[in-house]
Amino acid sequence: MMVARDVDRTAWGRCHIPEPPDENVMNKHDWLTVLLILLIAAALAGCSPPVPTCPTEELVAPALLAPDNEAVVNTLLPTLTWSYPANCSPEGYRIDLSPVADFSDTSLSGGTGDPSTAWSPGEELEDCTVYFWRVAGINGTTLGPFTGSRALAVDATGSCEPPTPVPEATASISGLVWHDLCALPDASISVPPEGCVAGETAGAFQANGVLEPGEPGLEGVQLSLGAGLCPSGGLATALTGPDGTYEFTGLAAGTYCLSANALVEPNVAVLIPGDWTAPAPGGGTGQVSAPVTVGEGEAVPDQNFGWDYQFLPAPPTPVPPTPSPTPAVGSIGGLIWNDVCQYTGGSGGEPLVLGEGCTGDPAGVWGANGVMDGDEEPMGRVTFRLGAGSCMAPAFYASTDSNSAGYFMFINLPAGVYCLSLNPLTDGNDSLLIPGGPSNWPTVGGVLLITIELDAGESRLDIGVGWEWQHLG
């Protein structure tokens, strides 16, 4: 790695302070006058205040300034400049300078070591040669996103042949993010069911990482693309469509790092809990990546990512061990979300005006409309209880928490009458729900009670609970 040549760093809080006056000046003026002269001289010297350092997780791609893309430079030691589009700066910058477009050769690359926004290579470049460069902020050893790359041609003597034009970037990478199905029974097993393989932990099983007929695509998953070998990112992102497919287009020939992180939004709401099975097992990290090499204008398909949900699909109905019929089991579940009524006024003499998401009479009873609108958020970690029998005298049966997407479910339920309850004052719910109440169900003593009659094998997964926080919607 090359070391940057010296550059002007006065823009980063360093000042040129004049030399102290000589002894004759000191003798002619008292010390207060001398101090005032020094302060005025320092101000006129162009001092600038220091810029705060950006948090590592908020680093963004810099903006390249000069040379322009495909510019011809007449020096073997060109100066590369850029700016940082934020009111803070990284601790330093990483500069990749390479004779190849995919930056697989980094022998000329280097760093500033501080927030300077100008850099020159540590050794002379070859005349009549095309180079590619890009920049990323860095805090410690953590790189932020890279800029796109630019090309420059060196012609120090003015006698070089015109450089070969950089090929138009028309390559593409595409694929599918799919639900890798592995339905495990509740009972202990030693042989993995169809679609499953043994996991890393003894006795555990996971989906097999193979895209098989009938396995659905997953919508709304974000993938990232970076230049060069993995780990790399910051070049582009893509979201999967309704059928789970994605595509990166407008790519130059070279090697790229294709990756997905389940632990960042919007992926948390779509994927958690679970883990990757393809292109490689996630190992519980939530992250997976694969290098992809594309030729000029080449379309590389089938770069697929498999995801195995921890609790989906629901365990299959057990096969009866004897010819005698076994009653089918069912399930009860649904979704809880923050139901919001957007209103104005209602205090200080201002009339109450109900807006989006509201229902009722401003002069009487009003509140959230009990319908999950597009921008309303699901609520996770809310505890529901299920009792056997009617809500008049239920016997405790089970409890479960809603996941990060707001879904809750009780499975393997025989036919019968059940009482689904939600107590906002117990099970840790008070820190999530109080003050507030359901917008679409009545309560008894502040407790939500829903009596459900379940037929054999019936799945009641349509229980929607809108929760309206008091004064907050």
Short mmCIF file of C-alpha atoms in Angstrom, two decimals:
data_model
loop_
_atom_site.label_atom_id
_atom_site.label_comp_id
_atom_site.label_asym_id
_atom_site.label_seq_id
_atom_site.Cartn_x
_atom_site.Cartn_y
_atom_site.Cartn_z
CA MET A 1 0.00 0.00 0.00
CA MET A 2 1.37 3.38 -1.00
CA VAL A 3 1.70 6.38 1.34
CA ALA A 4 0.09 9.62 0.21
CA ARG A 5 2.26 12.58 -0.73
CA ASP A 6 1.95 15.70 1.40
CA VAL A 7 -1.13 17.80 0.68
CA ASP A 8 -2.53 21.06 2.04
CA ARG A 9 -4.55 20.22 5.16
CA THR A 10 -5.48 23.72 6.35
CA ALA A 11 -9.15 23.00 5.70
CA TRP A 12 -9.18 20.55 8.58
CA GLY A 13 -8.57 22.88 11.48
CA ARG A 14 -4.79 23.32 11.04
CA CYS A 15 -3.59 26.95 10.96
CA HIS A 16 -0.40 28.65 9.85
CA ILE A 17 0.64 30.51 13.01
CA PRO A 18 3.18 33.31 12.36
CA GLU A 19 6.59 33.17 13.99
CA PRO A 20 6.82 35.18 17.25
CA PRO A 21 8.08 38.77 16.85
CA ASP A 22 11.80 39.30 17.22
CA GLU A 23 13.36 40.76 20.32
CA ASN A 24 13.25 44.34 18.99
CA VAL A 25 9.47 44.12 18.59
CA MET A 26 9.09 42.64 22.06
CA ASN A 27 11.13 45.46 23.52
CA LYS A 28 9.06 48.13 21.75
CA HIS A 29 5.61 46.77 22.71
CA ASP A 30 4.14 45.41 25.88
CA TRP A 31 3.08 41.75 25.90
CA LEU A 32 -0.65 42.44 25.55
CA THR A 33 -0.07 44.32 22.31
CA VAL A 34 2.11 41.49 20.97
CA LEU A 35 -0.57 38.92 21.85
CA LEU A 36 -3.21 40.96 19.99
CA ILE A 37 -0.96 41.14 16.92
CA LEU A 38 -0.52 37.34 16.98
CA LEU A 39 -4.27 36.69 17.27
CA ILE A 40 -5.09 39.01 14.36
CA ALA A 41 -2.35 37.44 12.23
CA ALA A 42 -3.65 33.96 12.97
CA ALA A 43 -7.19 34.94 11.97
CA LEU A 44 -5.92 36.41 8.69
CA ALA A 45 -3.90 33.24 8.00
CA GLY A 46 -7.05 31.30 7.07
CA CYS A 47 -7.59 29.16 10.16
CA SER A 48 -10.70 27.02 10.03
CA PRO A 49 -12.47 25.27 12.88
CA PRO A 50 -12.11 21.48 13.15
CA VAL A 51 -14.87 19.32 11.65
CA PRO A 52 -16.41 16.61 13.90
CA THR A 53 -15.75 12.96 13.07
CA CYS A 54 -18.71 11.05 11.60
CA PRO A 55 -19.99 7.99 13.51
CA THR A 56 -18.76 4.84 11.78
CA GLU A 57 -22.28 3.54 11.14
CA GLU A 58 -23.19 6.82 9.38
CA LEU A 59 -20.31 6.87 6.86
CA VAL A 60 -21.46 7.62 3.29
CA ALA A 61 -19.74 7.55 -0.09
CA PRO A 62 -17.62 10.66 -0.86
CA ALA A 63 -18.17 12.72 -4.04
CA LEU A 64 -15.35 12.59 -6.60
CA LEU A 65 -14.18 16.01 -7.89
CA ALA A 66 -11.12 15.75 -10.11
CA PRO A 67 -9.88 14.52 -12.48
CA ASP A 68 -13.09 14.01 -14.44
CA ASN A 69 -13.97 10.53 -15.63
CA GLU A 70 -11.79 9.46 -18.60
CA ALA A 71 -9.72 12.66 -18.25
CA VAL A 72 -6.17 12.80 -19.67
CA VAL A 73 -3.57 14.03 -17.14
CA ASN A 74 -0.11 15.31 -18.10
CA THR A 75 1.72 14.30 -14.94
CA LEU A 76 2.99 11.01 -13.57
CA LEU A 77 1.91 12.07 -10.08
CA PRO A 78 -1.68 13.29 -10.50
CA THR A 79 -3.58 14.70 -7.54
CA LEU A 80 -6.97 13.11 -6.90
CA THR A 81 -9.56 15.24 -5.09
CA TRP A 82 -13.01 14.66 -3.65
CA SER A 83 -15.45 16.10 -1.12
CA TYR A 84 -17.49 14.62 1.70
CA PRO A 85 -21.26 15.32 1.56
CA ALA A 86 -21.92 15.69 5.29
CA ASN A 87 -21.32 18.11 8.18
CA CYS A 88 -18.74 15.72 9.59
CA SER A 89 -15.76 13.83 8.20
CA PRO A 90 -14.26 10.34 8.44
CA GLU A 91 -11.02 9.82 10.33
CA GLY A 92 -9.39 9.31 6.95
CA TYR A 93 -9.91 8.02 3.42
CA ARG A 94 -8.95 4.87 1.52
CA ILE A 95 -8.02 5.50 -2.12
CA ASP A 96 -7.99 2.59 -4.56
CA LEU A 97 -5.85 3.28 -7.63
CA SER A 98 -5.49 0.38 -10.05
CA PRO A 99 -4.59 -0.38 -13.68
CA VAL A 100 -7.58 -2.79 -13.81
CA ALA A 101 -11.24 -1.81 -13.61
CA ASP A 102 -12.19 -4.41 -10.97
CA PHE A 103 -9.46 -3.17 -8.56
CA SER A 104 -8.03 -6.68 -8.16
CA ASP A 105 -4.57 -5.01 -8.30
CA THR A 106 -4.30 -2.66 -5.30
CA SER A 107 -0.52 -2.17 -5.32
CA LEU A 108 -0.90 1.57 -5.97
CA SER A 109 -3.67 2.12 -3.43
CA GLY A 110 -3.19 4.11 -0.24
CA GLY A 111 -4.79 6.34 2.35
CA THR A 112 -4.70 9.88 3.66
CA GLY A 113 -4.32 9.02 7.35
CA ASP A 114 -6.47 12.04 8.18
CA PRO A 115 -9.58 13.81 6.79
CA SER A 116 -7.69 15.43 3.88
CA THR A 117 -9.62 15.37 0.61
CA ALA A 118 -6.66 15.28 -1.76
CA TRP A 119 -4.15 12.51 -2.46
CA SER A 120 -1.37 11.61 -4.88
CA PRO A 121 0.24 8.19 -5.41
CA GLY A 122 3.49 7.41 -3.63
CA GLU A 123 5.31 6.56 -6.85
CA GLU A 124 5.16 7.76 -10.44
CA LEU A 125 2.54 6.19 -12.68
CA GLU A 126 3.35 4.63 -16.05
CA ASP A 127 3.03 6.97 -19.00
CA CYS A 128 0.45 6.12 -21.68
CA THR A 129 -1.53 3.99 -19.22
CA VAL A 130 -5.16 4.05 -18.11
CA TYR A 131 -5.87 3.86 -14.37
CA PHE A 132 -9.07 3.54 -12.33
CA TRP A 133 -9.69 5.18 -8.95
CA ARG A 134 -12.33 5.34 -6.22
CA VAL A 135 -12.50 6.61 -2.62
CA ALA A 136 -14.12 5.47 0.65
CA GLY A 137 -14.15 7.01 4.13
CA ILE A 138 -12.56 4.99 6.93
CA ASN A 139 -12.80 5.07 10.74
CA GLY A 140 -10.15 2.92 12.36
CA THR A 141 -10.17 -0.21 10.20
CA THR A 142 -13.84 0.04 9.14
CA LEU A 143 -14.47 1.19 5.58
CA GLY A 144 -17.54 3.14 4.56
CA PRO A 145 -19.17 2.87 1.12
CA PHE A 146 -16.93 3.42 -1.92
CA THR A 147 -17.69 5.95 -4.61
CA GLY A 148 -18.23 4.77 -8.13
CA SER A 149 -15.00 4.43 -10.09
CA ARG A 150 -13.44 6.88 -12.53
CA ALA A 151 -10.85 6.31 -15.25
CA LEU A 152 -7.89 8.56 -16.04
CA ALA A 153 -5.27 8.32 -18.79
CA VAL A 154 -1.65 9.38 -18.14
CA ASP A 155 0.03 11.27 -21.01
CA ALA A 156 2.98 13.10 -19.47
CA THR A 157 4.89 13.53 -22.75
CA GLY A 158 1.93 14.40 -24.94
CA SER A 159 2.89 11.64 -27.37
CA CYS A 160 0.61 8.80 -26.23
CA GLU A 161 -1.95 7.23 -28.50
CA PRO A 162 -5.55 8.05 -27.52
CA PRO A 163 -6.63 5.58 -24.82
CA THR A 164 -9.00 2.81 -25.73
CA PRO A 165 -12.49 3.91 -24.66
CA VAL A 166 -13.74 2.23 -21.49
CA PRO A 167 -16.34 -0.36 -22.57
CA GLU A 168 -19.94 0.63 -21.93
CA ALA A 169 -21.22 -0.87 -18.67
CA THR A 170 -24.02 -3.20 -19.80
CA ALA A 171 -23.45 -6.33 -17.71
CA SER A 172 -25.98 -7.50 -15.13
CA ILE A 173 -26.36 -9.80 -12.12
CA SER A 174 -29.75 -11.23 -11.18
CA GLY A 175 -31.31 -13.91 -9.05
CA LEU A 176 -33.94 -14.83 -6.49
CA VAL A 177 -34.36 -14.64 -2.73
CA TRP A 178 -36.59 -17.56 -1.75
CA HIS A 179 -38.14 -19.22 1.30
CA ASP A 180 -36.12 -22.42 1.70
CA LEU A 181 -38.76 -24.74 3.18
CA CYS A 182 -37.98 -27.14 6.02
CA ALA A 183 -41.04 -28.17 8.02
CA LEU A 184 -39.95 -29.86 11.25
CA PRO A 185 -42.33 -31.75 13.53
CA ASP A 186 -42.50 -30.93 17.21
CA ALA A 187 -41.36 -34.44 18.14
CA SER A 188 -37.70 -35.42 18.34
CA ILE A 189 -36.42 -36.97 15.09
CA SER A 190 -33.16 -38.48 13.89
CA VAL A 191 -33.76 -38.46 10.12
CA PRO A 192 -34.26 -35.06 8.46
CA PRO A 193 -37.62 -34.59 6.70
CA GLU A 194 -37.85 -33.77 3.00
CA GLY A 195 -36.21 -30.44 2.23
CA CYS A 196 -34.09 -30.51 5.42
CA VAL A 197 -30.48 -31.40 6.23
CA ALA A 198 -28.54 -31.80 9.46
CA GLY A 199 -27.47 -28.49 11.01
CA GLU A 200 -24.17 -27.52 12.64
CA THR A 201 -25.53 -28.32 16.12
CA ALA A 202 -26.04 -31.98 17.00
CA GLY A 203 -29.67 -32.98 16.58
CA ALA A 204 -30.60 -29.76 14.76
CA PHE A 205 -31.94 -29.55 11.22
CA GLN A 206 -32.22 -26.74 8.68
CA ALA A 207 -33.41 -26.18 5.11
CA ASN A 208 -31.20 -27.78 2.46
CA GLY A 209 -30.14 -24.65 0.52
CA VAL A 210 -31.56 -26.05 -2.75
CA LEU A 211 -34.19 -24.14 -4.72
CA GLU A 212 -36.96 -26.68 -5.26
CA PRO A 213 -40.32 -26.51 -7.08
CA GLY A 214 -43.01 -24.80 -5.04
CA GLU A 215 -40.66 -22.81 -2.81
CA PRO A 216 -41.84 -19.15 -2.91
CA GLY A 217 -39.86 -15.97 -3.50
CA LEU A 218 -39.58 -13.33 -0.77
CA GLU A 219 -40.55 -9.73 -1.54
CA GLY A 220 -38.85 -6.64 -0.10
CA VAL A 221 -35.42 -8.11 0.72
CA GLN A 222 -32.48 -5.74 0.14
CA LEU A 223 -29.23 -6.98 -1.42
CA SER A 224 -25.96 -5.05 -1.67
CA LEU A 225 -23.28 -4.94 -4.36
CA GLY A 226 -19.64 -3.96 -3.90
CA ALA A 227 -16.67 -3.80 -6.27
CA GLY A 228 -13.98 -6.49 -5.98
CA LEU A 229 -13.77 -9.53 -3.75
CA CYS A 230 -15.83 -9.90 -0.57
CA PRO A 231 -16.25 -8.27 1.85
CA SER A 232 -17.19 -5.20 -0.16
CA GLY A 233 -20.26 -3.01 -0.46
CA GLY A 234 -21.52 0.47 -1.10
CA LEU A 235 -21.71 0.26 -4.90
CA ALA A 236 -25.46 -0.35 -5.23
CA THR A 237 -28.50 -1.93 -3.54
CA ALA A 238 -31.54 -3.72 -4.97
CA LEU A 239 -34.89 -4.80 -3.51
CA THR A 240 -36.60 -8.04 -4.47
CA GLY A 241 -39.93 -7.76 -6.26
CA PRO A 242 -43.21 -9.55 -5.47
CA ASP A 243 -41.84 -12.82 -6.87
CA GLY A 244 -38.54 -12.53 -4.96
CA THR A 245 -36.40 -11.63 -7.98
CA TYR A 246 -33.79 -8.83 -8.11
CA GLU A 247 -31.34 -7.44 -10.68
CA PHE A 248 -28.27 -5.19 -10.77
CA THR A 249 -27.76 -3.61 -14.20
CA GLY A 250 -25.32 -1.21 -15.86
CA LEU A 251 -22.24 -3.08 -14.61
CA ALA A 252 -18.73 -2.97 -16.06
CA ALA A 253 -16.82 -6.20 -16.55
CA GLY A 254 -15.10 -7.35 -13.37
CA THR A 255 -15.57 -9.04 -10.02
CA TYR A 256 -18.25 -7.94 -7.56
CA CYS A 257 -19.30 -8.87 -4.03
CA LEU A 258 -22.99 -9.74 -3.77
CA SER A 259 -24.24 -9.77 -0.17
CA ALA A 260 -27.31 -9.69 2.08
CA ASN A 261 -27.62 -8.74 5.74
CA ALA A 262 -30.74 -9.88 7.59
CA LEU A 263 -29.94 -7.68 10.60
CA VAL A 264 -30.50 -4.32 8.87
CA GLU A 265 -33.76 -2.77 7.70
CA PRO A 266 -35.77 -3.39 5.64
CA ASN A 267 -34.62 -7.00 5.98
CA VAL A 268 -35.27 -7.33 9.73
CA ALA A 269 -39.02 -6.89 9.25
CA VAL A 270 -39.10 -9.36 6.35
CA LEU A 271 -36.71 -12.11 7.47
CA ILE A 272 -36.21 -12.32 11.23
CA PRO A 273 -36.19 -14.86 12.86
CA GLY A 274 -34.28 -17.31 10.68
CA ASP A 275 -30.98 -17.76 8.85
CA TRP A 276 -29.44 -18.02 5.39
CA THR A 277 -29.00 -21.38 3.68
CA ALA A 278 -27.66 -20.20 0.30
CA PRO A 279 -25.33 -19.24 -1.28
CA ALA A 280 -23.78 -20.46 2.00
CA PRO A 281 -25.06 -21.14 5.53
CA GLY A 282 -25.34 -17.92 7.53
CA GLY A 283 -24.05 -19.51 10.73
CA GLY A 284 -26.27 -17.29 12.86
CA THR A 285 -24.54 -14.07 11.77
CA GLY A 286 -27.42 -12.89 9.60
CA GLN A 287 -24.93 -12.10 6.82
CA VAL A 288 -23.94 -13.98 3.68
CA SER A 289 -21.98 -13.00 0.56
CA ALA A 290 -20.60 -14.42 -2.68
CA PRO A 291 -18.17 -13.10 -5.31
CA VAL A 292 -19.55 -12.82 -8.85
CA THR A 293 -17.42 -12.22 -11.96
CA VAL A 294 -19.06 -10.77 -15.08
CA GLY A 295 -17.67 -10.26 -18.55
CA GLU A 296 -18.26 -7.26 -20.78
CA GLY A 297 -22.00 -7.07 -21.47
CA GLU A 298 -22.59 -10.45 -19.80
CA ALA A 299 -25.82 -11.26 -17.96
CA VAL A 300 -25.17 -13.52 -14.96
CA PRO A 301 -28.46 -15.03 -13.67
CA ASP A 302 -29.34 -17.47 -10.87
CA GLN A 303 -27.40 -15.76 -8.08
CA ASN A 304 -29.91 -17.01 -5.53
CA PHE A 305 -30.23 -16.54 -1.77
CA GLY A 306 -32.14 -19.05 0.37
CA TRP A 307 -33.74 -18.11 3.71
CA ASP A 308 -34.99 -20.59 6.33
CA TYR A 309 -37.51 -19.06 8.75
CA GLN A 310 -37.13 -20.31 12.31
CA PHE A 311 -40.84 -20.99 12.84
CA LEU A 312 -42.10 -21.37 9.27
CA PRO A 313 -43.58 -23.35 7.73
CA ALA A 314 -45.70 -24.61 10.62
CA PRO A 315 -45.07 -28.24 11.53
CA PRO A 316 -47.10 -30.60 9.37
CA THR A 317 -50.06 -32.47 10.78
CA PRO A 318 -48.65 -35.65 12.38
CA VAL A 319 -49.28 -38.88 10.48
CA PRO A 320 -51.56 -41.15 12.54
CA PRO A 321 -49.54 -44.10 13.89
CA THR A 322 -52.58 -46.39 13.58
CA PRO A 323 -55.44 -46.66 11.10
CA SER A 324 -57.75 -45.13 13.67
CA PRO A 325 -58.44 -41.53 12.72
CA THR A 326 -56.56 -38.85 14.62
CA PRO A 327 -58.32 -35.53 15.09
CA ALA A 328 -56.73 -32.85 12.95
CA VAL A 329 -55.10 -29.98 14.77
CA GLY A 330 -55.55 -26.32 14.01
CA SER A 331 -53.98 -22.99 14.82
CA ILE A 332 -54.91 -19.54 16.10
CA GLY A 333 -52.92 -16.42 15.33
CA GLY A 334 -52.86 -13.02 13.78
CA LEU A 335 -51.20 -9.63 13.83
CA ILE A 336 -50.87 -6.75 16.30
CA TRP A 337 -49.99 -3.27 15.10
CA ASN A 338 -49.87 0.34 16.29
CA ASP A 339 -53.18 1.84 15.14
CA VAL A 340 -52.75 5.59 14.63
CA CYS A 341 -55.39 8.35 14.51
CA GLN A 342 -53.89 11.55 13.13
CA TYR A 343 -55.80 14.50 14.54
CA THR A 344 -55.26 18.19 15.22
CA GLY A 345 -56.62 20.60 17.80
CA GLY A 346 -58.71 19.53 20.77
CA SER A 347 -56.97 21.75 23.32
CA GLY A 348 -56.54 25.42 24.02
CA GLY A 349 -59.92 26.17 22.51
CA GLU A 350 -58.97 24.77 19.09
CA PRO A 351 -61.64 22.54 17.49
CA LEU A 352 -60.81 18.85 17.23
CA VAL A 353 -60.30 17.77 13.60
CA LEU A 354 -60.03 14.07 12.83
CA GLY A 355 -57.63 13.11 10.04
CA GLU A 356 -56.22 10.01 8.40
CA GLY A 357 -56.74 6.76 10.27
CA CYS A 358 -59.53 8.12 12.53
CA THR A 359 -63.14 7.16 13.04
CA GLY A 360 -66.01 8.42 15.19
CA ASP A 361 -67.51 11.78 16.11
CA PRO A 362 -65.18 14.62 17.23
CA ALA A 363 -67.96 15.73 19.57
CA GLY A 364 -68.35 12.26 21.04
CA VAL A 365 -66.47 8.97 20.86
CA TRP A 366 -63.57 8.84 18.41
CA GLY A 367 -60.24 7.09 17.92
CA ALA A 368 -58.13 5.00 15.53
CA ASN A 369 -60.11 3.20 12.84
CA GLY A 370 -59.09 -0.40 13.63
CA VAL A 371 -57.67 -0.90 10.13
CA MET A 372 -53.96 -1.41 9.45
CA ASP A 373 -53.08 1.39 7.05
CA GLY A 374 -50.00 1.31 4.87
CA ASP A 375 -47.63 3.28 7.11
CA GLU A 376 -48.67 1.82 10.48
CA GLU A 377 -45.99 -0.25 12.24
CA PRO A 378 -46.27 -3.84 13.57
CA MET A 379 -45.60 -4.39 17.29
CA GLY A 380 -43.18 -7.08 18.43
CA ARG A 381 -42.56 -8.76 21.84
CA VAL A 382 -46.23 -8.44 22.90
CA THR A 383 -47.32 -11.48 24.97
CA PHE A 384 -50.63 -13.23 24.22
CA ARG A 385 -52.16 -16.02 26.33
CA LEU A 386 -54.45 -18.80 25.16
CA GLY A 387 -56.88 -20.50 27.51
CA ALA A 388 -58.87 -23.68 27.01
CA GLY A 389 -62.59 -22.97 27.30
CA SER A 390 -64.64 -19.83 27.05
CA CYS A 391 -63.44 -16.51 28.37
CA MET A 392 -65.87 -16.82 31.30
CA ALA A 393 -63.54 -19.36 33.00
CA PRO A 394 -60.57 -20.28 30.80
CA ALA A 395 -57.87 -22.74 31.86
CA PHE A 396 -54.37 -21.60 30.89
CA TYR A 397 -53.15 -23.42 27.79
CA ALA A 398 -50.11 -21.57 26.33
CA SER A 399 -48.53 -18.16 25.75
CA THR A 400 -46.56 -16.69 22.87
CA ASP A 401 -44.96 -13.38 21.84
CA SER A 402 -45.47 -11.50 18.60
CA ASN A 403 -42.39 -11.40 16.37
CA SER A 404 -40.74 -8.30 14.89
CA ALA A 405 -43.30 -8.32 12.07
CA GLY A 406 -46.17 -8.28 14.61
CA TYR A 407 -47.30 -11.88 13.99
CA PHE A 408 -48.24 -14.33 16.74
CA MET A 409 -49.45 -17.92 16.45
CA PHE A 410 -50.56 -20.88 18.57
CA ILE A 411 -50.26 -24.19 16.72
CA ASN A 412 -51.26 -27.85 17.12
CA LEU A 413 -54.62 -27.00 18.70
CA PRO A 414 -57.34 -29.64 18.92
CA ALA A 415 -60.90 -28.65 18.09
CA GLY A 416 -62.65 -26.77 20.86
CA VAL A 417 -63.36 -23.41 22.42
CA TYR A 418 -60.43 -21.14 23.30
CA CYS A 419 -59.99 -17.76 24.94
CA LEU A 420 -57.33 -15.50 23.41
CA SER A 421 -56.32 -12.83 25.90
CA LEU A 422 -54.02 -9.83 26.05
CA ASN A 423 -53.39 -8.17 29.42
CA PRO A 424 -51.51 -4.89 29.01
CA LEU A 425 -50.46 -4.89 32.68
CA THR A 426 -48.78 -8.33 32.88
CA ASP A 427 -46.17 -10.44 31.08
CA GLY A 428 -43.99 -7.37 30.46
CA ASN A 429 -46.65 -5.83 28.22
CA ASP A 430 -46.93 -2.71 30.37
CA SER A 431 -43.64 -1.32 29.03
CA LEU A 432 -44.91 -1.76 25.47
CA LEU A 433 -48.64 -1.01 25.60
CA ILE A 434 -49.39 1.36 28.49
CA PRO A 435 -51.06 3.79 28.27
CA GLY A 436 -53.38 2.60 25.52
CA GLY A 437 -55.93 0.05 24.46
CA PRO A 438 -57.24 -1.95 21.50
CA SER A 439 -58.93 0.05 18.76
CA ASN A 440 -61.02 -2.76 17.28
CA TRP A 441 -61.95 -5.06 20.21
CA PRO A 442 -63.79 -4.48 23.50
CA THR A 443 -62.07 -5.15 26.81
CA VAL A 444 -63.16 -6.53 30.16
CA GLY A 445 -61.46 -4.72 33.03
CA GLY A 446 -58.85 -3.46 30.56
CA VAL A 447 -58.07 -7.01 29.33
CA LEU A 448 -58.67 -8.04 25.71
CA LEU A 449 -60.67 -11.30 25.67
CA ILE A 450 -61.66 -13.04 22.42
CA THR A 451 -63.60 -16.33 22.49
CA ILE A 452 -62.78 -18.54 19.49
CA GLU A 453 -64.51 -21.78 18.54
CA LEU A 454 -62.04 -23.89 16.53
CA ASP A 455 -63.10 -26.76 14.31
CA ALA A 456 -60.85 -29.78 13.77
CA GLY A 457 -57.89 -28.78 11.60
CA GLU A 458 -59.09 -25.19 11.29
CA SER A 459 -56.56 -22.35 11.10
CA ARG A 460 -57.76 -19.00 12.46
CA LEU A 461 -54.86 -16.74 11.55
CA ASP A 462 -56.93 -13.63 10.86
CA ILE A 463 -57.03 -12.13 14.36
CA GLY A 464 -56.04 -8.49 13.86
CA VAL A 465 -55.43 -6.39 16.98
CA GLY A 466 -54.98 -2.65 16.52
CA TRP A 467 -53.38 -1.01 19.54
CA GLU A 468 -53.86 2.73 20.03
CA TRP A 469 -51.51 4.47 22.45
CA GLN A 470 -53.27 7.09 24.56
CA HIS A 471 -52.66 10.60 23.20
CA LEU A 472 -50.28 9.12 20.62
CA GLY A 473 -52.69 7.34 18.25
#
